[in-house]
Amino acid sequence: MFGVKTLRTVGTAVCRRGASVLWKPTRTQSRTQSAAAGQRVDIGGIYPPIATPFTQKEDVDYQKLDENLQKYAKIPFKGLVVQGSNGEYPYLTEEERVEVVRRVRLALPTDKLVMAGSGCECKALSTKATVVMTERMAGAGADLVLVVTPCFYKGMMDSRALVHHFTQVADSSPVPVVLYSVPANTGLDLPVDAVVRLAQHPNILGLKDSGGDITRIALIVHKTKPQDFQVLAGSAGFLMAAYSVGCVGGVCALANVLGREVCELEQLCVSGRWEEASALQQRLIEPNTAVTRKFGVPALKQAMEWFGYHGGTCRSPLQPLSEAESQQLRLDFSTNGWL
Amino acid sequence: MFGVKTLRTVGTAVCRRGASVLWKPTRTQSRTQSAAAGQRVDIGGIYPPIATPFTQKEDVDYQKLDENLQKYAKIPFKGLVVQGSNGEYPYLTEEERVEVVRRVRLALPTDKLVMAGSGCECKALSTKATVVMTERMAGAGADLVLVVTPCFYKGMMDSRALVHHFTQVADSSPVPVVLYSVPANTGLDLPVDAVVRLAQHPNILGLKDSGGDITRIALIVHKTKPQDFQVLAGSAGFLMAAYSVGCVGGVCALANVLGREVCELEQLCVSGRWEEASALQQRLIEPNTAVTRKFGVPALKQAMEWFGYHGGTCRSPLQPLSEAESQQLRLDFSTNGWL
Amino acid sequence: MFGVKTLRTVGTAVCRRGASVLWKPTRTQSRTQSAAAGQRVDIGGIYPPIATPFTQKEDVDYQKLDENLQKYAKIPFKGLVVQGSNGEYPYLTEEERVEVVRRVRLALPTDKLVMAGSGCECKALSTKATVVMTERMAGAGADLVLVVTPCFYKGMMDSRALVHHFTQVADSSPVPVVLYSVPANTGLDLPVDAVVRLAQHPNILGLKDSGGDITRIALIVHKTKPQDFQVLAGSAGFLMAAYSVGCVGGVCALANVLGREVCELEQLCVSGRWEEASALQQRLIEPNTAVTRKFGVPALKQAMEWFGYHGGTCRSPLQPLSEAESQQLRLDFSTNGWL
Amino acid sequence: MFGVKTLRTVGTAVCRRGASVLWKPTRTQSRTQSAAAGQRVDIGGIYPPIATPFTQKEDVDYQKLDENLQKYAKIPFKGLVVQGSNGEYPYLTEEERVEVVRRVRLALPTDKLVMAGSGCECKALSTKATVVMTERMAGAGADLVLVVTPCFYKGMMDSRALVHHFTQVADSSPVPVVLYSVPANTGLDLPVDAVVRLAQHPNILGLKDSGGDITRIALIVHKTKPQDFQVLAGSAGFLMAAYSVGCVGGVCALANVLGREVCELEQLCVSGRWEEASALQQRLIEPNTAVTRKFGVPALKQAMEWFGYHGGTCRSPLQPLSEAESQQLRLDFSTNGWL
């Protein structure tokens, strides 16, 4: 039993880049009914994959989390990704992970989507455990789940195994599934042929691709067009290029810090103002690299402090930035005019 | 002594995406005069990196080469790249390499640029040898030289060594230099900081980037804007994305086969018709991958035969396609509507 | 508070390649006392990293596990590794993981060491969670814990972070710690300088290195000689080479299947019969590769069936071998004379 | 027409680790005669891949080369490798390459083998060009040629293409061929199945493997045993491990500097004194890494100066060491007791 993607025959003008949510299951509504109505979730837009603030003792600081959420609620995000890598989810317990999702859903306006990571990314849990976690996330209020490629036994994770895994998860998930390919963390790309097959599953409606290979991304958009499959860029670094080849949005760590600016880039792309988009895109690359590949979550949290959010420390084994790293981080923002 | 990039103070509206050549040295004109006039070579546009036809005995078949050139002359290319990897230059002798350039220059209309590979790519010749080859290429009529990163002692080829190498070459080259970064063949990327420094050299006016990391490409465009540095995509696979972030053209193996189509994609991008561009771009990805990364030069030459050009066999150790590969190649064209 | 490595000043002839355990804490003995006595755990020898049998319903089959253990008890192993990657631990719950360790300790003679994986390998738990799991493993009877490099935020896991992580774990572990570097799964090597520093910790007595870079392994042996640090090869594929450069044993997946043969190779190396060792080593490489890198845990379990052990199926997303893979697996054993 | 490996039926006791050359073609002798006699070249032993000294003006300094050769002649090397990567051959002209080989052959006693690189390594010349260069090297006096994997079109260089290439070269070579696999420079390993097939060619008698994957090396020794194929380690870093699994010698950059010590390691291995060998091996790793992977040819030449040889500068684009690098290099020798 699962939530359902749009029926192609329905005439409602589904704008891939539109801002409105055409269909979002309520807690009480029968999903089958929704399906019958042929509605779908339009996931197009920008999502920050939010960070998890901790107290001095490294406990989750729900108070600070709430304060961040109040600020994010005012930015034209399509929604939030909770328990992505930037949320340090690998270092949270299962209970913490579920509780954070619950808090986020409560704090956010209902027109913002909550996309919860349930795939346990490099945690490499079994298919069964992912199924269970998916149900818990939906139970805590997630509108969508983001399910990463299992990666532990890399060599064995061929298309056959991956299609089997995601199909099992999607078959049983109460909410729609977004696939997640992030080779920098997992060491493997979800193969294009697997994506094409999975796109045909009625409960899988999109892909977050963090690899940044724009040729591959364009090919996926091309080959899943019959299914109206929705592809999200996994980083602000190639957001504009992704829009140019047909992506519908992005999950961008940088949006935790420069949320309005990333949304502005989205709008410029969606409205076809490519020259302005290009100028803005270029200024976002260095800060984006700094809070992701270059210095990671500790840098993201450091920059959040500079821009009025609660960032704070990470859980060990993640270490705080050195003084030199912190200065370089600042430079990556200031030379582009953001500080 | 060298050819010169534009003087920034000159008021001529240099359109990065424009089609007209503002300055191109003629054979007889003093390059110093040109420099004094503050003109520059606009390299924006599409270039096929041409293949080298051989006879049955594996000698260069100049007759067939000429026939291909007659056809290419009618396509709105900005110019041709001669002695790039698709020309099998590593398997040509120095004399053959120079002779091919001479023939191409003679056969082409003067308003088409001839960009000749002189960098000896993975041939890893010394700086001195590259200097000499550059002079020979210019002597044979090349309007520009394309100089690849030396790569043999990869571990030693840091920014310091690379800046030194390209500076030596550019200092002595009679024609403007285009840098060339092609990690798939060389195993190394020309580092961004090296590109930024080299962009300041008056005789280095652009970069061909075949790596396809669109974030990196956008950053290079951004950081070399003050020098009006011109970046070319090294493949048709990410040509549209490259235009979206500020590139001015592309060197595309696929243009040997689908030359008009690649030029059409260029025009759609340059004129801001992004929706149409995106649709066309997507149909070009699989054929492009097939004649490059997937099956290489033997596939390019095979496809050329199908589209009315002389392709033929490669020099050993390159082997012809197997029957199964040939069928897959055909499929990659036909499923996208090109055959 | 921690168990303690040998005091260097004690005159007991500690044979790196000896078979006897000089010191092993009993459940009731105060570890501090042991420490005072200057004894140490000699870990030299062969360990199979055991597989976890499942029932048809994918529950842990403790009955079959016991039957395997009865057989392993008769082979001259130094001990067993429990909850290594071959145990599919990423797909077990925490409770299952602890229970399996408890069962193994009960089933084995007391002179066999139980080395339990507590590091959560690519599960990338926080330092704190690893500390807790380590204590649970010791509580369940583990004589040693095998702690893998945390790997989720690969880019951030430099020597500083890794030394901090392992030091925290070793400081609090009730049993000695063995470091574990397995780049094929984690995507990162524990750097040599980090190993050298960690070797000085009194509760870290060795390293399991599965990378197979014999130059690196020899260098680690060389640079940790003052600490009498014990290095184990992580695979039967390079076991003999590892002995030749000073390793003291091996954790070998193949020993689940060809346990006596791997122990024979050990004896040949330890007793200096290199010619015979070389002949045996060479015949073990293809079967070893087949049950590890080439076909993984499903192949290991398949081969176990052929050799009289309970293997059975894996947990999803791991898939059973195809018929063709199974035949190739058989060939890799039979062409080397093992079937 | 080619030189010939041993006839298997001949009863002469061919010791793989013996020091004597059973068969070496003289300049005047008919190779067919030699073949008829069933003799073979035993290549077991140590070879420095010699550096090429330059004058201040970067010309080859034959005087200094000669002086180095006088010293090398007194060390119990099996022979010398000329025009390997450490000879900066990619930066030499063809004429220089041949002339250096000629000089070496003249300067060396006749019982030392001259193994000349003719494969053009990453120069990626065509099969035909390699055939020609091989003949020139033989003409200049090379006893053997070392032919590297062609690597330019990496993606196309599968076993089929590589077997074809080496077979063509070996078919026509006047002297026996040694295969050369050096993934660090070429980006590709000669596949095991290709080696096994090529080992059956009567004019291919060995392999230099510089990859250092000891499992692979042992497997190759195992699978080519019927052909009495001779495998050489490509580095002093894993020389002992290589001997332990059945290699017969090594081509070691470090032997340019510590020639007697590397030969001593060989003797310890050959005579089965493994404990002493292990101690010596370990002290050679850091200096070896320093003059190869870490700092490359400039470091090798620097260290040569310290040990009484002519090293000097490299050809551009190779740059001299920085002061800090030079100090680190010295440390890598001194902390191991060599300076």
CSV table of C-alpha atoms in Angstrom, one decimal, chain A residues 57-59 84-92 121-128 150-158 160-162 164-165 168 183-187 292-298 315-322 325, chain C residues 57-59 84-92 121-128 150-158 160-162 164-165 168 183-187 292-298 315-322 325:
chain,number,residue,atom,x,y,z
A,57,LYS,CA,26.7,18.2,26.6
A,58,GLU,CA,26.1,17.1,23.0
A,59,ASP,CA,22.4,16.5,23.6
A,84,GLY,CA,20.2,14.3,5.8
A,85,SER,CA,24.0,14.2,6.2
A,86,ASN,CA,24.1,17.8,7.4
A,87,GLY,CA,21.8,16.8,10.3
A,88,GLU,CA,24.6,14.5,11.6
A,89,TYR,CA,22.0,11.7,11.6
A,90,PRO,CA,24.6,9.0,11.6
A,91,TYR,CA,25.5,10.2,15.1
A,92,LEU,CA,21.9,10.4,16.4
A,121,GLU,CA,22.7,6.2,4.3
A,122,CYS,CA,26.0,4.7,5.0
A,123,LYS,CA,24.6,3.1,8.1
A,124,ALA,CA,23.8,0.3,5.7
A,125,LEU,CA,20.9,-1.1,7.6
A,126,SER,CA,19.1,-4.0,6.1
A,127,THR,CA,16.2,-3.5,3.8
A,128,LYS,CA,13.9,-4.5,6.6
A,150,PRO,CA,22.6,1.2,0.8
A,151,CYS,CA,26.4,1.1,0.4
A,152,PHE,CA,28.1,-1.1,2.9
A,153,TYR,CA,28.8,-4.0,0.7
A,154,LYS,CA,29.6,-1.7,-2.2
A,155,GLY,CA,30.8,-4.4,-4.6
A,156,MET,CA,27.5,-6.2,-4.3
A,157,MET,CA,25.3,-3.2,-4.7
A,158,ASP,CA,24.5,-3.6,-8.4
A,160,ARG,CA,19.6,-5.8,-9.3
A,161,ALA,CA,20.2,-5.4,-5.5
A,162,LEU,CA,19.4,-1.7,-5.5
A,164,HIS,CA,15.1,-4.8,-5.1
A,165,HIS,CA,15.9,-2.7,-2.1
A,168,GLN,CA,10.7,-3.2,-1.1
A,183,PRO,CA,28.6,9.1,-4.1
A,184,ALA,CA,30.9,11.3,-2.0
A,185,ASN,CA,29.5,9.7,1.1
A,186,THR,CA,28.5,6.3,-0.1
A,187,GLY,CA,31.1,5.6,-2.7
A,292,THR,CA,30.3,21.1,2.2
A,293,ARG,CA,33.2,19.3,0.6
A,294,LYS,CA,35.9,21.6,1.8
A,295,PHE,CA,35.2,21.9,5.6
A,296,GLY,CA,31.9,20.0,6.1
A,297,VAL,CA,29.3,20.2,8.8
A,298,PRO,CA,31.5,22.0,11.3
A,315,ARG,CA,29.2,15.4,17.8
A,316,SER,CA,32.5,13.6,18.0
A,317,PRO,CA,34.3,12.2,16.0
A,318,LEU,CA,33.6,15.5,14.1
A,319,GLN,CA,36.0,18.1,15.3
A,320,PRO,CA,35.6,21.9,15.3
A,321,LEU,CA,37.4,24.0,12.7
A,322,SER,CA,40.9,25.1,13.4
A,325,GLU,CA,40.2,26.9,8.6
C,57,LYS,CA,12.6,-15.9,7.7
C,58,GLU,CA,16.0,-14.1,8.0
C,59,ASP,CA,16.2,-14.4,11.8
C,84,GLY,CA,33.1,-8.2,11.2
C,85,SER,CA,31.8,-7.4,7.8
C,86,ASN,CA,31.4,-11.1,6.9
C,87,GLY,CA,29.0,-11.4,9.8
C,88,GLU,CA,26.6,-9.0,8.1
C,89,TYR,CA,26.7,-7.0,11.3
C,90,PRO,CA,25.4,-3.8,9.5
C,91,TYR,CA,22.2,-5.7,9.0
C,92,LEU,CA,21.9,-6.9,12.5
C,121,GLU,CA,32.3,0.3,10.7
C,122,CYS,CA,30.5,2.3,8.1
C,123,LYS,CA,27.6,2.7,10.4
C,124,ALA,CA,29.5,5.8,11.4
C,125,LEU,CA,28.1,6.0,14.9
C,126,SER,CA,29.3,8.8,17.1
C,127,THR,CA,32.3,8.2,19.3
C,128,LYS,CA,30.0,8.0,22.2
C,150,PRO,CA,34.6,6.0,11.4
C,151,CYS,CA,34.0,6.9,7.8
C,152,PHE,CA,30.8,8.7,7.2
C,153,TYR,CA,32.1,12.2,6.9
C,154,LYS,CA,35.2,10.9,5.0
C,155,GLY,CA,36.5,14.3,4.2
C,156,MET,CA,36.7,15.3,7.8
C,157,MET,CA,38.2,12.1,9.1
C,158,ASP,CA,41.8,13.3,9.2
C,160,ARG,CA,43.4,14.5,14.3
C,161,ALA,CA,39.8,13.3,14.3
C,162,LEU,CA,40.8,9.7,14.1
C,164,HIS,CA,40.7,11.6,19.1
C,165,HIS,CA,38.1,9.0,18.3
C,168,GLN,CA,38.3,8.1,23.6
C,183,PRO,CA,39.5,1.1,2.8
C,184,ALA,CA,37.4,-1.1,0.5
C,185,ASN,CA,34.4,-0.7,2.7
C,186,THR,CA,35.1,2.6,4.4
C,187,GLY,CA,36.8,4.5,1.6
C,292,THR,CA,35.6,-11.5,-0.8
C,293,ARG,CA,36.1,-8.8,-3.3
C,294,LYS,CA,34.7,-10.7,-6.3
C,295,PHE,CA,31.4,-12.1,-5.0
C,296,GLY,CA,31.3,-11.1,-1.3
C,297,VAL,CA,29.4,-12.6,1.6
C,298,PRO,CA,26.8,-14.5,-0.5
C,315,ARG,CA,19.8,-10.5,4.6
C,316,SER,CA,18.5,-8.1,2.0
C,317,PRO,CA,19.7,-5.9,0.2
C,318,LEU,CA,22.4,-8.6,-0.3
C,319,GLN,CA,21.1,-11.0,-3.0
C,320,PRO,CA,22.0,-14.6,-3.7
C,321,LEU,CA,24.5,-15.5,-6.4
C,322,SER,CA,23.3,-16.0,-9.9
C,325,GLU,CA,28.4,-16.6,-10.5
